[in-house]
Coordinates of C-alpha atoms in Angstrom, one line a residue:
X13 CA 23.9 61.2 12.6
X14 CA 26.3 60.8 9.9
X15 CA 30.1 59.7 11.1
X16 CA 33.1 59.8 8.9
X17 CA 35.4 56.9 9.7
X18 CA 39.3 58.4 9.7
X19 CA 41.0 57.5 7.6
X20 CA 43.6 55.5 9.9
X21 CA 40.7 53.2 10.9
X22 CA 42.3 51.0 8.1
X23 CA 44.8 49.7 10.0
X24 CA 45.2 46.3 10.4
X25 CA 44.2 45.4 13.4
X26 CA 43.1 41.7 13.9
X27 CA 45.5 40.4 16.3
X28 CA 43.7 43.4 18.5
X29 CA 40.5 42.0 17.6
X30 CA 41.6 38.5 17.9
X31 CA 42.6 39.0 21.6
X32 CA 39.3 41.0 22.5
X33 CA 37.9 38.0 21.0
X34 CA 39.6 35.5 23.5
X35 CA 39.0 37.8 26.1
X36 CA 35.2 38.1 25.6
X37 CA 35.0 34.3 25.1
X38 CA 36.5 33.9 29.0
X39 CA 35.1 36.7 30.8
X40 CA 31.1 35.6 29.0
X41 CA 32.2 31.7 29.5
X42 CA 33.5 32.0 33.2
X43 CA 30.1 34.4 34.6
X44 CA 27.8 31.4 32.6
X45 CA 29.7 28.8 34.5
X46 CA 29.4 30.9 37.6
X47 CA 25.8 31.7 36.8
X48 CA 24.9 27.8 36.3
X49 CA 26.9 26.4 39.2
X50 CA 24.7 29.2 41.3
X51 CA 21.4 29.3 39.6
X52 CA 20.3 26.9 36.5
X53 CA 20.6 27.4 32.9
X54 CA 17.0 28.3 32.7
X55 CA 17.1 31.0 35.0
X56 CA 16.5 34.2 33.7
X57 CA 19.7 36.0 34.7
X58 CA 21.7 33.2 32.8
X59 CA 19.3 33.9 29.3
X60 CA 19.7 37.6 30.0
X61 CA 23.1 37.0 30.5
X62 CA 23.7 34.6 27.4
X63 CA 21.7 37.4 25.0
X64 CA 23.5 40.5 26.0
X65 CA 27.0 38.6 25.6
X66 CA 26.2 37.7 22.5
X67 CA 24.7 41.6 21.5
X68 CA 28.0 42.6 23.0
X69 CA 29.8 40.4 20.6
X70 CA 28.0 41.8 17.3
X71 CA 28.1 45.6 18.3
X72 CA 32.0 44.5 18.6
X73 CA 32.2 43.4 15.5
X74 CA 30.6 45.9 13.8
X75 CA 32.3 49.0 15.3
X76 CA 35.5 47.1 14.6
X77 CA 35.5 46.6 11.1
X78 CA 37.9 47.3 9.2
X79 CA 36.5 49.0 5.9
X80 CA 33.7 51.6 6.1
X81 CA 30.6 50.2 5.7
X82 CA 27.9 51.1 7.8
X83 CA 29.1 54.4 8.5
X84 CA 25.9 55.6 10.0
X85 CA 25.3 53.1 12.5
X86 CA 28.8 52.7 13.6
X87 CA 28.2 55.8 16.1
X88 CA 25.4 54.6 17.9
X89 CA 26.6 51.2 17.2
X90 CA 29.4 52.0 19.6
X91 CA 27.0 53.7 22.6
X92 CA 24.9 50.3 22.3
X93 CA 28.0 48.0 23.2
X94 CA 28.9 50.4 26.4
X95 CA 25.2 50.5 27.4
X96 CA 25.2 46.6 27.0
X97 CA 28.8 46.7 28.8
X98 CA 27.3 48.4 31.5
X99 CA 24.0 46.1 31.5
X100 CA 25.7 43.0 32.4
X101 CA 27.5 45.0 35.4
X102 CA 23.9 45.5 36.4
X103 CA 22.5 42.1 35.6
X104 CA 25.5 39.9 37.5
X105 CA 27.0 40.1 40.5
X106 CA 30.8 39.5 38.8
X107 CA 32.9 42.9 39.1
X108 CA 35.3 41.9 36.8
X109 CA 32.3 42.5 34.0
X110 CA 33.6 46.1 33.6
X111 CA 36.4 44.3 31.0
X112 CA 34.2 44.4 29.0
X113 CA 33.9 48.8 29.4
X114 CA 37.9 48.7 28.8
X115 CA 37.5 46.6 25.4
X116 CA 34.9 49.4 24.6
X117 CA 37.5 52.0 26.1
X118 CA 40.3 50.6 23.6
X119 CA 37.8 51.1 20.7
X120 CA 37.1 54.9 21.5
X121 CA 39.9 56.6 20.0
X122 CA 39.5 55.2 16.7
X123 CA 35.8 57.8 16.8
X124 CA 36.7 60.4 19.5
X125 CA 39.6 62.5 19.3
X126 CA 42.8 62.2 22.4
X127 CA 41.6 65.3 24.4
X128 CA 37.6 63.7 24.6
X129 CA 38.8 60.2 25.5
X130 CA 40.7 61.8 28.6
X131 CA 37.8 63.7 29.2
X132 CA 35.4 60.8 29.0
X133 CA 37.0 58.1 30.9
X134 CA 36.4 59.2 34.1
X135 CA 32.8 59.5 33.8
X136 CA 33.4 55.9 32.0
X137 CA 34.3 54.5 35.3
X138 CA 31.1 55.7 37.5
X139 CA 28.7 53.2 36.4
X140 CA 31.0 50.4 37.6
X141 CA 31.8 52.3 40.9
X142 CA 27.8 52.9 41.5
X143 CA 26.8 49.6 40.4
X144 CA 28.7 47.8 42.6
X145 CA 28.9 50.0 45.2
X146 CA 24.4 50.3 45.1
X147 CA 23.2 47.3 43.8
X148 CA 26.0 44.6 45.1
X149 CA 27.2 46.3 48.0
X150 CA 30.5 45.9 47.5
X151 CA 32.6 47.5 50.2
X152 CA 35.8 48.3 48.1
X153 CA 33.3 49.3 45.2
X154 CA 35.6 52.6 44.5
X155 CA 38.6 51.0 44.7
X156 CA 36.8 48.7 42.1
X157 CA 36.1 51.7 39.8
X158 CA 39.8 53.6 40.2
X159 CA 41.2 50.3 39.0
X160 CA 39.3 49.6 35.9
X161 CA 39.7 53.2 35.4
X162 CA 43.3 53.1 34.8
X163 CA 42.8 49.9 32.7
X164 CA 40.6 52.0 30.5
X165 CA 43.1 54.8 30.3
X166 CA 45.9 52.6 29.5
X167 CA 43.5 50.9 26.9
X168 CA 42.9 54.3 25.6
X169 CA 47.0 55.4 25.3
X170 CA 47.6 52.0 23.8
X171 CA 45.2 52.3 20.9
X172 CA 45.7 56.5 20.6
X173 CA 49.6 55.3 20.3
X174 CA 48.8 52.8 17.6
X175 CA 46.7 55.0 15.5
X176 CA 49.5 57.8 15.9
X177 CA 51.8 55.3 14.3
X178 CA 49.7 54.2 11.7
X179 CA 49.1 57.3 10.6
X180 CA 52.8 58.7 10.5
X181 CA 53.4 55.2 8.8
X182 CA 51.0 56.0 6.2
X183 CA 52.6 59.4 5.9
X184 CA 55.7 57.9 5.2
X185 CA 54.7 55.5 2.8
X186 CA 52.9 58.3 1.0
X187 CA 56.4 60.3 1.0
X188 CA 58.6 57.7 -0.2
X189 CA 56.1 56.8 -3.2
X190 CA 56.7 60.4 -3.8
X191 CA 60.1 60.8 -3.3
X192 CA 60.4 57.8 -5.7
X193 CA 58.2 59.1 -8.9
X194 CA 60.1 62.4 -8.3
X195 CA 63.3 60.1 -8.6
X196 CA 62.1 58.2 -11.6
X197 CA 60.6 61.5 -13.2
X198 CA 64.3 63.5 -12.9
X199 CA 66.1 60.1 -13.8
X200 CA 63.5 60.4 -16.6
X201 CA 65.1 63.8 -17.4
X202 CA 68.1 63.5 -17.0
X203 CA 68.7 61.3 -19.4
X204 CA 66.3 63.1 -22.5
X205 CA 69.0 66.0 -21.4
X206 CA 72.0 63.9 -22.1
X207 CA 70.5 62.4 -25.3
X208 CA 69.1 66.2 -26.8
X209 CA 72.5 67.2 -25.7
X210 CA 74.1 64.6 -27.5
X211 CA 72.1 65.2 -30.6
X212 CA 72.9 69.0 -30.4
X213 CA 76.7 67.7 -30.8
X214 CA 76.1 65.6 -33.6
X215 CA 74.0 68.5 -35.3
X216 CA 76.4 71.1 -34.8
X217 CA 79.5 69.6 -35.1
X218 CA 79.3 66.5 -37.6
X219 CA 76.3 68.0 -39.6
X220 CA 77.9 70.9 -40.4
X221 CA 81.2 69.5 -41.3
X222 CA 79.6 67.0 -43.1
X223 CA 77.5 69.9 -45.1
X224 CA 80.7 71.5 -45.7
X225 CA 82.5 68.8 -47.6
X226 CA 79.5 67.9 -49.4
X227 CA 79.4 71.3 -50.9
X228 CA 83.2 71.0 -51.7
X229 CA 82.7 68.1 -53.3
X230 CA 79.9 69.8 -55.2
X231 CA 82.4 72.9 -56.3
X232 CA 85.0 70.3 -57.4
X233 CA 83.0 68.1 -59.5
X234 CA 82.1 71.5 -61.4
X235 CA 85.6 72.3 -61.4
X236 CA 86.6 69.0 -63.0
X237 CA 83.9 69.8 -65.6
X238 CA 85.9 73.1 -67.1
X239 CA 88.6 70.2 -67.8
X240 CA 88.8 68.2 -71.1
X241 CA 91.3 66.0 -70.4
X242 CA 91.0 62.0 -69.6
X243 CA 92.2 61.8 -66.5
X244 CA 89.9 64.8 -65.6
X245 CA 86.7 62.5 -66.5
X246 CA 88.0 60.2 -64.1
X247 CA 88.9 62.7 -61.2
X248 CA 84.9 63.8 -61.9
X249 CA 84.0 60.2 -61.6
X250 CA 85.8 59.9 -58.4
X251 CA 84.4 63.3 -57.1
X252 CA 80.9 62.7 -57.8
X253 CA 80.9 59.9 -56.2
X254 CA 82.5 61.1 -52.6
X255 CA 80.2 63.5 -52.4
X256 CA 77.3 61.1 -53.1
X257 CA 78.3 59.3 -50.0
X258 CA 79.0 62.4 -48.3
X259 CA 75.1 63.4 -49.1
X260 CA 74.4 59.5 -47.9
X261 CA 76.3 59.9 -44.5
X262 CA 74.8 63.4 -43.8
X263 CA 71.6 62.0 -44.6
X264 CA 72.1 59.0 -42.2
X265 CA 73.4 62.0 -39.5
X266 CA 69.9 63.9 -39.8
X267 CA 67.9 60.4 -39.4
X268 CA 70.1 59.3 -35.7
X269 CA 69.6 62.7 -35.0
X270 CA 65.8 62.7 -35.6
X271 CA 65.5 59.1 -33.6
X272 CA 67.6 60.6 -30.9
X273 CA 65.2 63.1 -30.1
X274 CA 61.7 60.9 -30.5
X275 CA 63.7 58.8 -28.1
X276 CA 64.2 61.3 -25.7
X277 CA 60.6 61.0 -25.0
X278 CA 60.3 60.6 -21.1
X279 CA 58.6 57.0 -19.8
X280 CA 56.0 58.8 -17.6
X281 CA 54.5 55.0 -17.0
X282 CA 57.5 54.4 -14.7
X283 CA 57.1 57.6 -12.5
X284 CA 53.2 56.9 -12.5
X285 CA 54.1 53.4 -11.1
X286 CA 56.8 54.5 -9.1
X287 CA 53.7 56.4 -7.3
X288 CA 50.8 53.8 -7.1
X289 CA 53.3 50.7 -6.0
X290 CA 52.3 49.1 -3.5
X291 CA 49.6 51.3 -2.8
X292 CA 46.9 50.1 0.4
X293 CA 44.2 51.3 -1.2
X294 CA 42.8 52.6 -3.4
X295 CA 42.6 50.3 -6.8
X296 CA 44.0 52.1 -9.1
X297 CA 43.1 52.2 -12.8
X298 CA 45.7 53.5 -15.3
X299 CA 44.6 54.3 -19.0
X300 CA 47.6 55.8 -21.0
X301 CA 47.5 56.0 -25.4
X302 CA 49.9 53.5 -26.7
X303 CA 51.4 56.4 -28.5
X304 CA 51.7 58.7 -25.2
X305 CA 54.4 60.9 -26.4
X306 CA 55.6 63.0 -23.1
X307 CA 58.6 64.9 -23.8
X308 CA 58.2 68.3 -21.9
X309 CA 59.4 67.6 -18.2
X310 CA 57.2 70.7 -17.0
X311 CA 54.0 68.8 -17.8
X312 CA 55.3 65.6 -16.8
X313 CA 56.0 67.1 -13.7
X314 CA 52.7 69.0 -13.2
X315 CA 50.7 66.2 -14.4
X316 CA 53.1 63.7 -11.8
X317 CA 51.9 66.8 -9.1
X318 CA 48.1 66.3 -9.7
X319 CA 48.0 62.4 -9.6
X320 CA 50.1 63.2 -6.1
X321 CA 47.2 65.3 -4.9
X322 CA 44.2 63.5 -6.4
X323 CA 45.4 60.4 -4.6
X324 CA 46.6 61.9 -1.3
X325 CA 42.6 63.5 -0.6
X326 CA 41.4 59.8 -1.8
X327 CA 44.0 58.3 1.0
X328 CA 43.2 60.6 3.5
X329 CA 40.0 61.7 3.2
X330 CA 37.8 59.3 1.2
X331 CA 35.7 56.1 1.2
X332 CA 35.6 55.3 -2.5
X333 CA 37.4 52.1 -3.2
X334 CA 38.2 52.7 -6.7
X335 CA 39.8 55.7 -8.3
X336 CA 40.7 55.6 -12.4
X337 CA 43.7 57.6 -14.0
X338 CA 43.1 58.3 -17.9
X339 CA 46.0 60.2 -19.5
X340 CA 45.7 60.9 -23.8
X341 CA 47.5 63.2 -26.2
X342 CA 44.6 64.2 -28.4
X343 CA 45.2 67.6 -31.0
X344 CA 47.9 69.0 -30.0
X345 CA 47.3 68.6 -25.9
X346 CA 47.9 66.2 -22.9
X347 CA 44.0 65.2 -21.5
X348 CA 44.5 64.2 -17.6
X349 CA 41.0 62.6 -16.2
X350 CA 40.7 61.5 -12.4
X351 CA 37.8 60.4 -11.3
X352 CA 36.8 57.9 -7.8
X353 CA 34.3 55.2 -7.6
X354 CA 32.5 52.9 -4.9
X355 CA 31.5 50.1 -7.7
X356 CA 34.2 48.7 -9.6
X357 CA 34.8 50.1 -13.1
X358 CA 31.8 52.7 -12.8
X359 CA 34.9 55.2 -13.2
X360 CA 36.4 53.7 -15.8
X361 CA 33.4 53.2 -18.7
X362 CA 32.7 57.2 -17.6
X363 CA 36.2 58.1 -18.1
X364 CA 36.7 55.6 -21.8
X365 CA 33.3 57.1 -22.9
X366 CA 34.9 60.7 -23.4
X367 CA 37.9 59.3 -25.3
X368 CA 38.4 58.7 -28.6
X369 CA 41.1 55.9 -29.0
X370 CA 41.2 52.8 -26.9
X371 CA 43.4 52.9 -23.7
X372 CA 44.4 49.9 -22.4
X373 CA 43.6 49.2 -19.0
X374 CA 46.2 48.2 -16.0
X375 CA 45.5 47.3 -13.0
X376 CA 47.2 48.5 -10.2
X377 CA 47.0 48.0 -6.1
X378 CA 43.5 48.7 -4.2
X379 CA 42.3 51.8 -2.0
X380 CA 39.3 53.6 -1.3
X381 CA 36.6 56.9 -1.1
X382 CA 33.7 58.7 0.3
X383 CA 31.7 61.2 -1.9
X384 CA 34.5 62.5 -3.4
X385 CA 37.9 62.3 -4.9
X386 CA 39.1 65.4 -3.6
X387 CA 36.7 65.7 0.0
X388 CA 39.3 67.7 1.4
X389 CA 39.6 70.4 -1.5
X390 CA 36.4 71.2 -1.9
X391 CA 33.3 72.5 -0.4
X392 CA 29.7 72.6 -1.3
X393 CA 28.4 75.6 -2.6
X394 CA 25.6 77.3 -3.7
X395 CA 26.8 78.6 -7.0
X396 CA 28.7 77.1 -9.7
X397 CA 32.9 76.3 -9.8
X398 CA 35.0 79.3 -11.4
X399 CA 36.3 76.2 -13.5
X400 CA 33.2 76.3 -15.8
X401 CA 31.8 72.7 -14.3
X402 CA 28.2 71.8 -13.8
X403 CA 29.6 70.7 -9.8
X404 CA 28.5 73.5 -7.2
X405 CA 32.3 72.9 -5.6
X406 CA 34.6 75.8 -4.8
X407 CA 38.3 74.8 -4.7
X408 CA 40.3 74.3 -1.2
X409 CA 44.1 74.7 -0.8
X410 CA 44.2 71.2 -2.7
X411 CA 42.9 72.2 -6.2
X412 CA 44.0 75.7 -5.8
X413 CA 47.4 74.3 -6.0
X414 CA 46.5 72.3 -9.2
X415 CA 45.0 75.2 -10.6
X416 CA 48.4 77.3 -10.5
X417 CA 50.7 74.4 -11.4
X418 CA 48.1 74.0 -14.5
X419 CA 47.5 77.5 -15.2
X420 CA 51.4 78.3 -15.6
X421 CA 51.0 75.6 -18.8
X422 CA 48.7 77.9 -20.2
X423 CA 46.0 74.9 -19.2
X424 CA 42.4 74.4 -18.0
X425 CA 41.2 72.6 -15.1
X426 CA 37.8 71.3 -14.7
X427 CA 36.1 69.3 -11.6
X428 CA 32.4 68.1 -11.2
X429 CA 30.5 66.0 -8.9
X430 CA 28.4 63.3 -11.0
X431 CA 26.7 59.8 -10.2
X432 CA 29.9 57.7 -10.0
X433 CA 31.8 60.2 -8.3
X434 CA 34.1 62.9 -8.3
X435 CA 35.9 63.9 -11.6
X436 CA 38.7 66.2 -12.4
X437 CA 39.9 66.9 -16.2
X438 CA 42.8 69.1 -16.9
X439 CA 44.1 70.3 -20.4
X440 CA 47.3 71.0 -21.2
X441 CA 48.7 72.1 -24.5
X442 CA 52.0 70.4 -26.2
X443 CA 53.2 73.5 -26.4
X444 CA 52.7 75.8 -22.9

């Protein structure tokens, strides 16, 4: 049975597993000291006892772990530590054994939604309440059981409380990165605005002044020609050569104006970065062209829109630890490629080998995936994408948006499934 590990399993939890820890080293330490003051350390309840703390302490440490390996056995991983839980109950006479159920019990939520803990925690309880009500006649054997049943529940409400606020931290995180590339992308704006607008100015106001004297300067120095006199000859001499810095200084106009606006190019690097810092995961690859030139803030924005979304589906939803960005102006067009990876740089030689120019690579903060970038967009089917991609994907809610924010561009999208991982390319002309 396959499991997918949520997402909000990443949490850091090892002062949680550190105090389980401490706790399984005095409950497993104090019932072999009890066990050897009352039998021998050869016995065989003190070996039985000695192998299935230990087995208890691996299946902990498996089902704890932090990343996602071993997604498959994590499941039944989990069963074998409360069927070894419930063992030692079974094996030694020592009640307080079932702490061992409520470390199990604090582990739950992080596989089994709220409603099925709730529903599991009183059945949870009956093995301690049989066991040492049947086989160790213990006289307040349900009283026994209704206690380490609310020490499960609580255990349960602790940890459901701690994944609730890991999650709406993670949310929030995710919202302020976005809130501050938006920020950085309209500060971006803002100021190519100011500086077209300021160029606009110069144009229309010093240009064409500028143009006018010249060619009044022009119309005199003919003027002066009609003239035979000396001092004419000298006027001329002195015309010419105001409206040869006239022709200079309009000239000079035209070329500030020209760097204005190749300056007003916007610095998409800093929205990009705005998005990725500080980022838990995953490691994120940028490629831009050295001579990105970006200076439309509809694309910016919609290419700002789809990095948003390709990473928010590999936060959420994925177990690939590597996810690669490549953004290149090639003919006439912006060319976005995403693409996720589980082996370091897999993505990024795929990614290079379709481009044409070297990209130089930076290395951002790490993060993570499962089979694909987008797991929560699409869904396999039997027939081909309407994108035109080899992948047998049909878009959810996630690329559907892409789609429109790309399509109103007058660009292409494109998504496919391949060895490495999953891969989305969108087009966008210069123009739109």
């Amino acid at each position: 049975m396959k499991i997918s590990i949520p997402a909000h399993w990443r949490v850091s939890i090892d002062i949680e597993r550190a105090s389980a820890c401490i706790t399984w080293l005095f409950v497993s330490g104090s019932a072999l000291y009890f066990l050897y003051q009352q039998y021998s350390f050869m016995h065989w309840r003190t070996l039985s006892a000695i192998a299935i703390f230990c087995m208890l302490a691996v299946t902990f440490v498996i089902v704890s772990r932090h990343d996602h390996s071993m997604p498959s056995l994590r499941l039944p991983t989990l069963w074998a530590m409360f069927l070894l839980a419930v063992l030692c109950q079974f094996l030694l006479p020592y009640a307080y054994l079932a702490i061992f159920i409520v470390i199990w019990s604090a582990i739950l939520p992080y596989y089994v939604n709220w409603k099925k803990c709730v529903v599991l925690s009183i059945p949870l309880a009956l093995p301690t309440i049989f066991i040492q009500g049947w086989v160790w006649q213990e006289q307040q054997a349900v009283l026994t059981g209704a206690l380490f049943w609310t020490f499960n529940l609580f255990a349960m409400i602790m940890s459901n409380t701690a994944i609730k606020e890991s999650k709406a931290r993670e949310e929030a995180d995710a919202l302020n990165r976005q809130l501050l590339s938006t920020q950085q992308l309209m500060k971006q704006a803002l100021t190519q605005d100011e500086r077209l607008r300021i160029a606009r100015n110069i144009h229309d106001v010093l240009g064409h002044h500028l143009t006018a004297l010249t060619i009044n300067l022009q119309v005199a120095s003919r003027k002066a020609d009609l003239l035979e006199s000396t001092e004419s000859q000298a006027i001329k001499r002195h015309v010419e050569q105001s409206h040869s810095i006239s022709k200079l200084l309009l000239s000079d106009v035209r070329e500030a104006i020209s760097d204005i606006r190749e300056n007003a190019a916007i610095d998409f690097s800093l929205a990009v970065n705005a998005l990725i810092k500080d980022l838990p995961r995953p490691m994120v690859n940028l490629h831009f062209d050295d001579d990105l030139m970006l200076t439309n803030v509809r694309i910016a924005d919609c290419l700002l829109r789809s990095m948003q979304e390709a990473l928010t589906n590999v936060i959420r939803h994925t177990q690939a630890h590597y996810f690669s960005i490549s953004l290149t102006q090639h003919n006439g067009a912006y060319n976005l490629l995403m693409q996720d990876s589980m082996v370091p740089h897999a993505a990024d030689k795929t990614l290079s080998g379709e481009q044409s120019s070297s990209i130089p690579l930076f290395d951002k903060a790490p993060c993570s995936f499962s089979e694909s970038a987008c797991a929560e967009c699409v869904q396999k089917e039997a027939e081909p994408s309407e994108s035109g991609t080899s992948s047998r994907v049909v878009a959810g809610n996630g690329l559907k948006g892409m789609q429109e924010r790309i399509h109103e561009l007058n660009g292409t999208i494109s998504w496919q499934q391949t060895e490495q991982g999953f891969r989305i390319a969108i087009h966008i002309p210069e123009g739109e």
